[in-house]
Amino acid sequence: MTYGRAAIPVLAGALLLTALLWWAGASVNALHLRGTAEVIGSQAAGDLEHWLTPWSYHPPESVRLGTAVSGTTVGAGYLALYVTAMQIRFAAVFAFFVPGALLLVRRLPPVNRRTPATLAAVWAWGMVAGTLAVTVSAPWVIASQGRGSYRFLPQLAGMMTAGRQILVPAALVAAVVTVLVARITAKGAGDLPRAVVPRRAARTAATVGTLVVALSLVVLSYQPVAAEIQTVSLSGRLLSEPGDFLRQWLLLGGWAGPAGTSIGHWLLYRAADGLLLAVVWCALRWLPGLLTRVTIPAMAAGAVCATVTGLLAGQLLRIALDSTGLSMLYGPVHVMSAIGTGVPAALAVGSVAGAVAALPLRWADSRTEDRGAPEPPATVPDRPAAV
């Protein structure tokens, strides 16, 4: 699929995702209307406000309080920093969504029974783009609160996943529109065949990539190891406490032994981690055969999307396990608060997993080319000239 045919649906999806997030942020004021709390409940209204505030141009309470305490000029500067942060955030959503979705739609076009895979991949990439946009704009938000030099990295780590809950449905809608438009633009683009990948090489690639994800999920996420990562300190002032920041980018979860609970209940919660690894393995097993051409960037992007999809599957399983008790205490909206966590780690770990998984495929492809290459013609020695 050419870049021109792939760019049309990707641009449509990027514009829609940006518009949906802007509309969601603009809807925060509706939660403050009289009667809203009575209709949806005060707990649900508070949770929704927490979800939508990171996408709103309306300054949060911390910025408004700092503006009121400071002088006129200083307060206006804080408000300008916050507005700049939101401008960067929405521009970054568009800028991050386009290249990743363009690569996915071009290498994984929604034809020849690829549509579900393309939809899941673009959906996951939409969440990655939103998370990256929040991350790169977070320094301006931190500065607008008047305490940018105080524990900067922990503050940045706390803001990286802000607004992730609303990203899940917004990215899904944008992915559906992207795939539908891509199916239209793919007509007349040719056969777009699948890559031919040996089964043994595909299994090896899936196993190697899943082991990389398991390293983060099983080894680094074990509580004693995670505690060591979180307590890392460096010399200096601004970047002296990178522990929380490293944890966001390296850990896909957190777990400990079955202390104080039954082994059956503990194994039931660990099933979410097993589901994540199963989703990653199956995705990496099928992905090479779905691509039009197996490349390292395509495998890395596909592995990132597979890891994000596995995280969502595991989180939905845990929500289903906890929904009965939590929904009675806090309401159904609060139950979904944990959705979308771990996307920064999925981006970092999934990129490495995809790049590592591409190596067995490249090796198998090179061996196939060597075996199938025609032998050079035999050389016949020149006959001596007749005397």
Tab-separated table of C-alpha atoms in Angstrom:
chain	number	residue	atom	x	y	z
A	1	MET	CA	0.000	0.000	0.000
A	2	THR	CA	1.519	3.315	-1.057
A	3	TYR	CA	2.070	6.215	1.303
A	4	GLY	CA	-0.513	8.304	-0.541
A	5	ARG	CA	-3.286	5.733	-0.095
A	6	ALA	CA	-2.341	5.168	3.560
A	7	ALA	CA	-2.041	8.866	4.414
A	8	ILE	CA	-5.715	9.683	3.741
A	9	PRO	CA	-7.211	7.392	6.436
A	10	VAL	CA	-4.395	8.167	8.866
A	11	LEU	CA	-4.952	11.924	8.610
A	12	ALA	CA	-8.688	11.403	9.059
A	13	GLY	CA	-8.092	9.312	12.169
A	14	ALA	CA	-5.573	11.792	13.601
A	15	LEU	CA	-7.949	14.722	13.134
A	16	LEU	CA	-10.810	12.780	14.682
A	17	LEU	CA	-8.737	11.681	17.688
A	18	THR	CA	-7.573	15.244	18.311
A	19	ALA	CA	-11.111	16.587	17.959
A	20	LEU	CA	-12.560	13.959	20.311
A	21	LEU	CA	-9.999	14.706	22.998
A	22	TRP	CA	-10.604	18.451	22.639
A	23	TRP	CA	-14.362	17.898	22.904
A	24	ALA	CA	-13.858	15.700	25.962
A	25	GLY	CA	-11.759	18.394	27.622
A	26	ALA	CA	-14.334	21.049	26.795
A	27	SER	CA	-17.017	18.925	28.481
A	28	VAL	CA	-15.511	19.360	31.951
A	29	ASN	CA	-17.630	22.437	32.604
A	30	ALA	CA	-20.770	20.380	32.024
A	31	LEU	CA	-19.925	18.375	35.157
A	32	HIS	CA	-20.215	21.569	37.222
A	33	LEU	CA	-23.770	22.313	36.132
A	34	ARG	CA	-26.520	22.208	38.717
A	35	GLY	CA	-28.077	18.755	38.952
A	36	THR	CA	-25.224	16.833	37.342
A	37	ALA	CA	-24.149	15.230	40.594
A	38	GLU	CA	-27.730	14.178	41.312
A	39	VAL	CA	-28.093	12.538	37.902
A	40	ILE	CA	-24.839	10.574	37.662
A	41	GLY	CA	-23.736	10.681	41.308
A	42	SER	CA	-21.091	12.779	43.031
A	43	GLN	CA	-18.480	9.988	42.914
A	44	ALA	CA	-18.992	9.443	39.179
A	45	ALA	CA	-18.877	13.200	38.502
A	46	GLY	CA	-15.597	13.490	40.409
A	47	ASP	CA	-14.075	10.554	38.552
A	48	LEU	CA	-15.145	11.905	35.169
A	49	GLU	CA	-13.709	15.315	36.003
A	50	HIS	CA	-10.401	13.657	36.921
A	51	TRP	CA	-10.401	11.821	33.578
A	52	LEU	CA	-11.256	14.862	31.442
A	53	THR	CA	-9.235	17.615	33.139
A	54	PRO	CA	-5.900	16.700	31.447
A	55	TRP	CA	-7.528	17.514	28.083
A	56	SER	CA	-9.222	20.732	29.159
A	57	TYR	CA	-8.058	24.284	28.485
A	58	HIS	CA	-9.757	25.237	31.747
A	59	PRO	CA	-6.871	25.431	34.273
A	60	PRO	CA	-6.950	22.922	37.142
A	61	GLU	CA	-7.338	23.997	40.748
A	62	SER	CA	-3.591	24.014	41.407
A	63	VAL	CA	-2.966	26.535	38.600
A	64	ARG	CA	-5.917	28.722	39.612
A	65	LEU	CA	-4.780	28.856	43.230
A	66	GLY	CA	-1.231	29.727	42.212
A	67	THR	CA	-2.522	32.464	39.953
A	68	ALA	CA	-4.679	33.941	42.716
A	69	VAL	CA	-1.809	33.990	45.230
A	70	SER	CA	0.754	35.411	42.797
A	71	GLY	CA	0.807	38.900	41.362
A	72	THR	CA	-0.965	39.924	38.192
A	73	THR	CA	2.023	39.558	35.887
A	74	VAL	CA	3.221	36.314	37.436
A	75	GLY	CA	-0.274	34.861	37.455
A	76	ALA	CA	-0.783	35.695	33.801
A	77	GLY	CA	2.520	33.978	33.059
A	78	TYR	CA	1.346	30.801	34.784
A	79	LEU	CA	-1.891	30.812	32.793
A	80	ALA	CA	0.068	31.360	29.568
A	81	LEU	CA	2.273	28.377	30.409
A	82	TYR	CA	-0.784	26.194	30.904
A	83	VAL	CA	-2.347	27.310	27.618
A	84	THR	CA	0.960	26.598	25.877
A	85	ALA	CA	1.023	23.139	27.436
A	86	MET	CA	-2.432	22.338	26.066
A	87	GLN	CA	-1.518	23.623	22.609
A	88	ILE	CA	1.555	21.393	22.609
A	89	ARG	CA	-0.536	18.468	23.887
A	90	PHE	CA	-3.117	18.551	21.111
A	91	ALA	CA	-0.519	19.189	18.417
A	92	ALA	CA	1.542	16.289	19.770
A	93	VAL	CA	-1.443	13.919	19.629
A	94	PHE	CA	-1.711	14.578	15.919
A	95	ALA	CA	2.063	14.465	15.377
A	96	PHE	CA	2.576	11.170	17.218
A	97	PHE	CA	-0.473	9.411	15.781
A	98	VAL	CA	0.333	10.036	12.120
A	99	PRO	CA	3.736	8.287	11.689
A	100	GLY	CA	2.854	5.194	13.726
A	101	ALA	CA	-0.572	4.720	12.175
A	102	LEU	CA	0.885	5.371	8.714
A	103	LEU	CA	3.407	2.574	9.207
A	104	LEU	CA	0.731	0.219	10.493
A	105	VAL	CA	-1.795	0.916	7.747
A	106	ARG	CA	0.877	0.633	5.061
A	107	ARG	CA	2.366	-2.642	6.323
A	108	LEU	CA	-0.883	-4.024	7.760
A	109	PRO	CA	-3.615	-2.870	5.350
A	110	PRO	CA	-7.180	-3.864	6.320
A	111	VAL	CA	-7.675	-6.265	3.402
A	112	ASN	CA	-7.286	-10.032	2.976
A	113	ARG	CA	-8.706	-10.775	6.447
A	114	ARG	CA	-6.416	-8.303	8.193
A	115	THR	CA	-9.158	-5.918	9.357
A	116	PRO	CA	-9.389	-7.048	13.032
A	117	ALA	CA	-5.608	-6.948	13.388
A	118	THR	CA	-5.395	-3.482	11.806
A	119	LEU	CA	-8.199	-2.182	14.012
A	120	ALA	CA	-6.559	-3.477	17.200
A	121	ALA	CA	-3.153	-2.107	16.176
A	122	VAL	CA	-4.401	1.396	15.299
A	123	TRP	CA	-6.506	1.479	18.468
A	124	ALA	CA	-3.473	0.641	20.590
A	125	TRP	CA	-1.329	3.175	18.747
A	126	GLY	CA	-3.904	5.879	19.427
A	127	MET	CA	-3.421	5.288	23.158
A	128	VAL	CA	0.354	5.407	22.704
A	129	ALA	CA	0.097	8.712	20.819
A	130	GLY	CA	-2.064	10.246	23.543
A	131	THR	CA	0.292	9.100	26.293
A	132	LEU	CA	3.310	10.518	24.482
A	133	ALA	CA	1.472	13.804	23.938
A	134	VAL	CA	0.725	14.089	27.647
A	135	THR	CA	4.354	13.276	28.463
A	136	VAL	CA	5.991	15.854	26.196
A	137	SER	CA	3.595	18.614	27.315
A	138	ALA	CA	3.802	17.795	31.023
A	139	PRO	CA	6.859	20.041	31.722
A	140	TRP	CA	4.805	23.137	30.787
A	141	VAL	CA	1.971	21.998	33.065
A	142	ILE	CA	4.431	21.464	35.907
A	143	ALA	CA	5.937	24.914	35.338
A	144	SER	CA	2.475	26.514	35.303
A	145	GLN	CA	1.938	25.288	38.865
A	146	GLY	CA	4.946	27.256	40.076
A	147	ARG	CA	6.991	24.306	41.348
A	148	GLY	CA	8.837	23.060	38.293
A	149	SER	CA	12.171	22.597	40.063
A	150	TYR	CA	10.747	20.585	42.983
A	151	ARG	CA	11.062	16.811	42.371
A	152	PHE	CA	10.650	17.279	38.649
A	153	LEU	CA	10.930	13.629	37.567
A	154	PRO	CA	8.416	12.317	40.147
A	155	GLN	CA	5.989	15.026	39.047
A	156	LEU	CA	6.554	14.100	35.411
A	157	ALA	CA	6.013	10.420	36.207
A	158	GLY	CA	2.750	11.247	37.945
A	159	MET	CA	1.444	13.211	34.950
A	160	MET	CA	2.527	10.832	32.194
A	161	THR	CA	-0.599	8.686	32.354
A	162	ALA	CA	-3.078	11.475	33.087
A	163	GLY	CA	-6.242	11.319	31.017
A	164	ARG	CA	-5.571	7.732	29.941
A	165	GLN	CA	-9.129	6.570	30.675
A	166	ILE	CA	-10.709	8.823	28.064
A	167	LEU	CA	-8.014	7.835	25.571
A	168	VAL	CA	-9.363	4.280	25.394
A	169	PRO	CA	-12.784	5.082	23.823
A	170	ALA	CA	-11.464	8.060	21.831
A	171	ALA	CA	-8.702	5.977	20.251
A	172	LEU	CA	-11.187	3.211	19.482
A	173	VAL	CA	-13.481	5.579	17.574
A	174	ALA	CA	-10.525	7.046	15.680
A	175	ALA	CA	-9.270	3.535	14.843
A	176	VAL	CA	-12.664	2.476	13.478
A	177	VAL	CA	-12.813	5.517	11.193
A	178	THR	CA	-9.192	5.005	10.098
A	179	VAL	CA	-9.790	1.371	9.177
A	180	LEU	CA	-13.046	2.096	7.344
A	181	VAL	CA	-11.429	4.826	5.242
A	182	ALA	CA	-8.381	2.625	4.666
A	183	ARG	CA	-10.572	-0.157	3.277
A	184	ILE	CA	-11.916	2.328	0.752
A	185	THR	CA	-8.518	3.692	-0.249
A	186	ALA	CA	-7.079	0.168	-0.491
A	187	LYS	CA	-9.379	-0.644	-3.408
A	188	GLY	CA	-7.331	-0.674	-6.562
A	189	ALA	CA	-4.039	-0.787	-4.646
A	190	GLY	CA	-3.223	-4.266	-5.892
A	191	ASP	CA	-3.188	-7.662	-4.286
A	192	LEU	CA	-1.319	-6.635	-1.087
A	193	PRO	CA	-0.309	-10.224	-0.334
A	194	ARG	CA	0.862	-11.496	3.009
A	195	ALA	CA	4.500	-12.197	3.725
A	196	VAL	CA	5.630	-15.807	3.562
A	197	VAL	CA	7.137	-16.722	6.925
A	198	PRO	CA	8.252	-20.221	8.003
A	199	ARG	CA	6.244	-21.505	10.944
A	200	ARG	CA	9.289	-22.398	12.978
A	201	ALA	CA	10.770	-18.935	12.544
A	202	ALA	CA	7.448	-17.311	13.478
A	203	ARG	CA	7.206	-19.384	16.664
A	204	THR	CA	10.793	-18.580	17.576
A	205	ALA	CA	10.227	-14.875	17.004
A	206	ALA	CA	7.057	-14.912	19.124
A	207	THR	CA	8.802	-16.771	21.935
A	208	VAL	CA	11.819	-14.462	21.975
A	209	GLY	CA	9.661	-11.325	21.927
A	210	THR	CA	7.383	-12.663	24.664
A	211	LEU	CA	10.405	-13.394	26.862
A	212	VAL	CA	11.374	-9.718	26.644
A	213	VAL	CA	7.877	-8.715	27.770
A	214	ALA	CA	7.959	-11.355	30.511
A	215	LEU	CA	11.209	-9.872	31.808
A	216	SER	CA	9.362	-6.654	32.595
A	217	LEU	CA	6.132	-8.302	33.738
A	218	VAL	CA	7.574	-11.100	35.876
A	219	VAL	CA	11.086	-10.099	36.932
A	220	LEU	CA	11.152	-6.287	37.071
A	221	SER	CA	7.570	-6.033	38.342
A	222	TYR	CA	8.260	-8.264	41.354
A	223	GLN	CA	7.829	-5.978	44.362
A	224	PRO	CA	11.370	-6.238	45.837
A	225	VAL	CA	12.882	-5.543	42.392
A	226	ALA	CA	10.387	-2.772	41.672
A	227	ALA	CA	11.223	-1.172	45.010
A	228	GLU	CA	14.906	-1.102	44.104
A	229	ILE	CA	14.076	0.553	40.789
A	230	GLN	CA	11.844	3.119	42.458
A	231	THR	CA	14.510	4.110	45.000
A	232	VAL	CA	17.201	4.830	42.397
A	233	SER	CA	18.811	8.223	43.018
A	234	LEU	CA	21.333	10.274	41.074
A	235	SER	CA	23.506	13.222	41.871
A	236	GLY	CA	22.146	16.622	40.988
A	237	ARG	CA	18.946	18.458	41.786
A	238	LEU	CA	16.498	18.475	38.901
A	239	LEU	CA	17.025	14.831	37.861
A	240	SER	CA	18.030	13.422	41.237
A	241	GLU	CA	14.974	11.159	41.761
A	242	PRO	CA	14.398	9.116	38.585
A	243	GLY	CA	12.902	6.103	40.374
A	244	ASP	CA	9.226	6.826	39.650
A	245	PHE	CA	10.068	7.853	36.096
A	246	LEU	CA	12.018	4.637	35.449
A	247	ARG	CA	9.216	2.574	36.922
A	248	GLN	CA	6.710	4.070	34.493
A	249	TRP	CA	8.915	3.137	31.528
A	250	LEU	CA	10.134	-0.296	32.664
A	251	LEU	CA	7.365	-1.982	34.666
A	252	LEU	CA	4.241	-3.442	33.101
A	253	GLY	CA	2.671	-4.332	36.430
A	254	GLY	CA	3.385	-5.242	40.014
A	255	TRP	CA	3.036	-8.458	41.964
A	256	ALA	CA	4.116	-10.236	45.139
A	257	GLY	CA	3.735	-13.662	46.685
A	258	PRO	CA	0.425	-14.979	48.057
A	259	ALA	CA	0.979	-13.586	51.546
A	260	GLY	CA	-2.245	-13.149	53.500
A	261	THR	CA	-4.489	-14.587	50.777
A	262	SER	CA	-5.398	-17.990	49.424
A	263	ILE	CA	-3.342	-19.493	46.632
A	264	GLY	CA	-6.448	-19.820	44.468
A	265	HIS	CA	-7.307	-16.139	44.775
A	266	TRP	CA	-3.680	-15.197	44.094
A	267	LEU	CA	-3.545	-17.382	40.970
A	268	LEU	CA	-6.815	-15.863	39.774
A	269	TYR	CA	-5.253	-12.397	39.806
A	270	ARG	CA	-2.076	-13.689	38.154
A	271	ALA	CA	-4.281	-14.935	35.309
A	272	ALA	CA	-4.348	-11.333	34.060
A	273	ASP	CA	-0.567	-11.447	33.642
A	274	GLY	CA	-0.822	-14.793	31.886
A	275	LEU	CA	-3.456	-13.332	29.554
A	276	LEU	CA	-1.105	-10.463	28.698
A	277	LEU	CA	1.715	-12.852	27.777
A	278	ALA	CA	-0.669	-15.053	25.787
A	279	VAL	CA	-1.932	-12.071	23.786
A	280	VAL	CA	1.627	-10.926	23.074
A	281	TRP	CA	2.754	-14.402	21.986
A	282	CYS	CA	-0.229	-14.953	19.681
A	283	ALA	CA	0.108	-11.483	18.178
A	284	LEU	CA	3.828	-11.899	17.492
A	285	ARG	CA	3.153	-15.360	16.081
A	286	TRP	CA	0.576	-14.099	13.581
A	287	LEU	CA	1.959	-10.646	12.887
A	288	PRO	CA	4.785	-11.622	10.456
A	289	GLY	CA	2.340	-13.502	8.259
A	290	LEU	CA	-0.068	-10.550	8.191
A	291	LEU	CA	2.475	-7.923	7.147
A	292	THR	CA	3.012	-7.146	3.500
A	293	ARG	CA	6.729	-7.005	4.285
A	294	VAL	CA	8.519	-7.991	7.487
A	295	THR	CA	10.712	-5.084	8.639
A	296	ILE	CA	12.147	-4.166	12.019
A	297	PRO	CA	10.079	-0.925	12.335
A	298	ALA	CA	6.881	-2.795	11.466
A	299	MET	CA	7.637	-5.566	13.968
A	300	ALA	CA	8.524	-3.019	16.666
A	301	ALA	CA	5.304	-1.050	16.113
A	302	GLY	CA	3.285	-4.262	16.001
A	303	ALA	CA	4.845	-5.517	19.236
A	304	VAL	CA	4.060	-2.208	20.968
A	305	CYS	CA	0.434	-2.477	19.878
A	306	ALA	CA	0.319	-6.144	20.949
A	307	THR	CA	1.641	-5.248	24.397
A	308	VAL	CA	-0.886	-2.436	24.816
A	309	THR	CA	-3.687	-4.773	23.699
A	310	GLY	CA	-2.502	-7.411	26.155
A	311	LEU	CA	-2.475	-4.830	28.942
A	312	LEU	CA	-6.049	-3.849	28.127
A	313	ALA	CA	-7.143	-7.499	28.105
A	314	GLY	CA	-5.531	-8.121	31.486
A	315	GLN	CA	-6.986	-4.949	32.967
A	316	LEU	CA	-10.477	-5.821	31.760
A	317	LEU	CA	-10.111	-9.248	33.360
A	318	ARG	CA	-9.115	-7.685	36.681
A	319	ILE	CA	-11.958	-5.187	36.417
A	320	ALA	CA	-14.352	-8.091	35.907
A	321	LEU	CA	-12.948	-9.790	39.018
A	322	ASP	CA	-13.246	-6.633	41.144
A	323	SER	CA	-16.366	-5.121	39.627
A	324	THR	CA	-18.876	-6.616	42.069
A	325	GLY	CA	-17.388	-5.173	45.247
A	326	LEU	CA	-16.007	-1.912	43.891
A	327	SER	CA	-19.114	-0.983	41.905
A	328	MET	CA	-21.242	-1.307	45.030
A	329	LEU	CA	-18.882	0.944	47.006
A	330	TYR	CA	-17.786	3.556	44.462
A	331	GLY	CA	-19.973	3.149	41.391
A	332	PRO	CA	-19.340	1.692	37.923
A	333	VAL	CA	-17.263	4.659	36.699
A	334	HIS	CA	-14.679	4.240	39.446
A	335	VAL	CA	-14.232	0.586	38.490
A	336	MET	CA	-12.779	1.659	35.135
A	337	SER	CA	-10.200	4.009	36.667
A	338	ALA	CA	-7.367	1.505	36.265
A	339	ILE	CA	-7.886	1.125	32.507
A	340	GLY	CA	-5.041	2.272	30.281
A	341	THR	CA	-2.182	2.002	32.777
A	342	GLY	CA	1.234	0.775	31.687
A	343	VAL	CA	1.274	2.307	28.207
A	344	PRO	CA	4.719	3.971	28.612
A	345	ALA	CA	6.242	0.649	29.652
A	346	ALA	CA	4.436	-1.089	26.795
A	347	LEU	CA	6.016	1.386	24.387
A	348	ALA	CA	9.540	0.841	25.727
A	349	VAL	CA	9.348	-2.915	26.296
A	350	GLY	CA	7.283	-3.604	23.185
A	351	SER	CA	9.744	-1.766	20.948
A	352	VAL	CA	12.608	-3.908	22.221
A	353	ALA	CA	10.502	-7.072	21.966
A	354	GLY	CA	9.554	-6.335	18.351
A	355	ALA	CA	13.123	-5.548	17.338
A	356	VAL	CA	14.394	-8.745	18.979
A	357	ALA	CA	11.576	-10.813	17.440
A	358	ALA	CA	12.495	-9.535	13.979
A	359	LEU	CA	15.991	-11.048	14.201
A	360	PRO	CA	14.940	-14.739	13.841
A	361	LEU	CA	12.709	-13.762	10.935
A	362	ARG	CA	15.551	-11.963	9.170
A	363	TRP	CA	17.858	-14.889	9.832
A	364	ALA	CA	15.326	-17.395	8.450
A	365	ASP	CA	14.757	-15.171	5.421
A	366	SER	CA	18.469	-14.980	4.701
A	367	ARG	CA	18.802	-18.765	4.981
A	368	THR	CA	15.888	-19.233	2.587
A	369	GLU	CA	17.485	-16.892	0.069
A	370	ASP	CA	20.803	-18.717	0.347
A	371	ARG	CA	19.170	-22.091	-0.257
A	372	GLY	CA	17.051	-20.853	-3.126
A	373	ALA	CA	19.815	-18.933	-4.901
A	374	PRO	CA	20.841	-20.485	-8.192
A	375	GLU	CA	24.278	-22.045	-8.268
A	376	PRO	CA	26.859	-20.208	-10.360
A	377	PRO	CA	27.540	-21.856	-13.704
A	378	ALA	CA	30.488	-24.207	-13.782
A	379	THR	CA	33.506	-22.722	-15.447
A	380	VAL	CA	35.159	-24.698	-18.198
A	381	PRO	CA	38.934	-24.330	-18.455
A	382	ASP	CA	40.136	-22.820	-21.638
A	383	ARG	CA	41.445	-25.343	-24.155
A	384	PRO	CA	45.058	-24.874	-25.102
A	385	ALA	CA	45.518	-23.262	-28.436
A	386	ALA	CA	46.380	-25.635	-31.236
A	387	VAL	CA	49.954	-25.558	-32.304
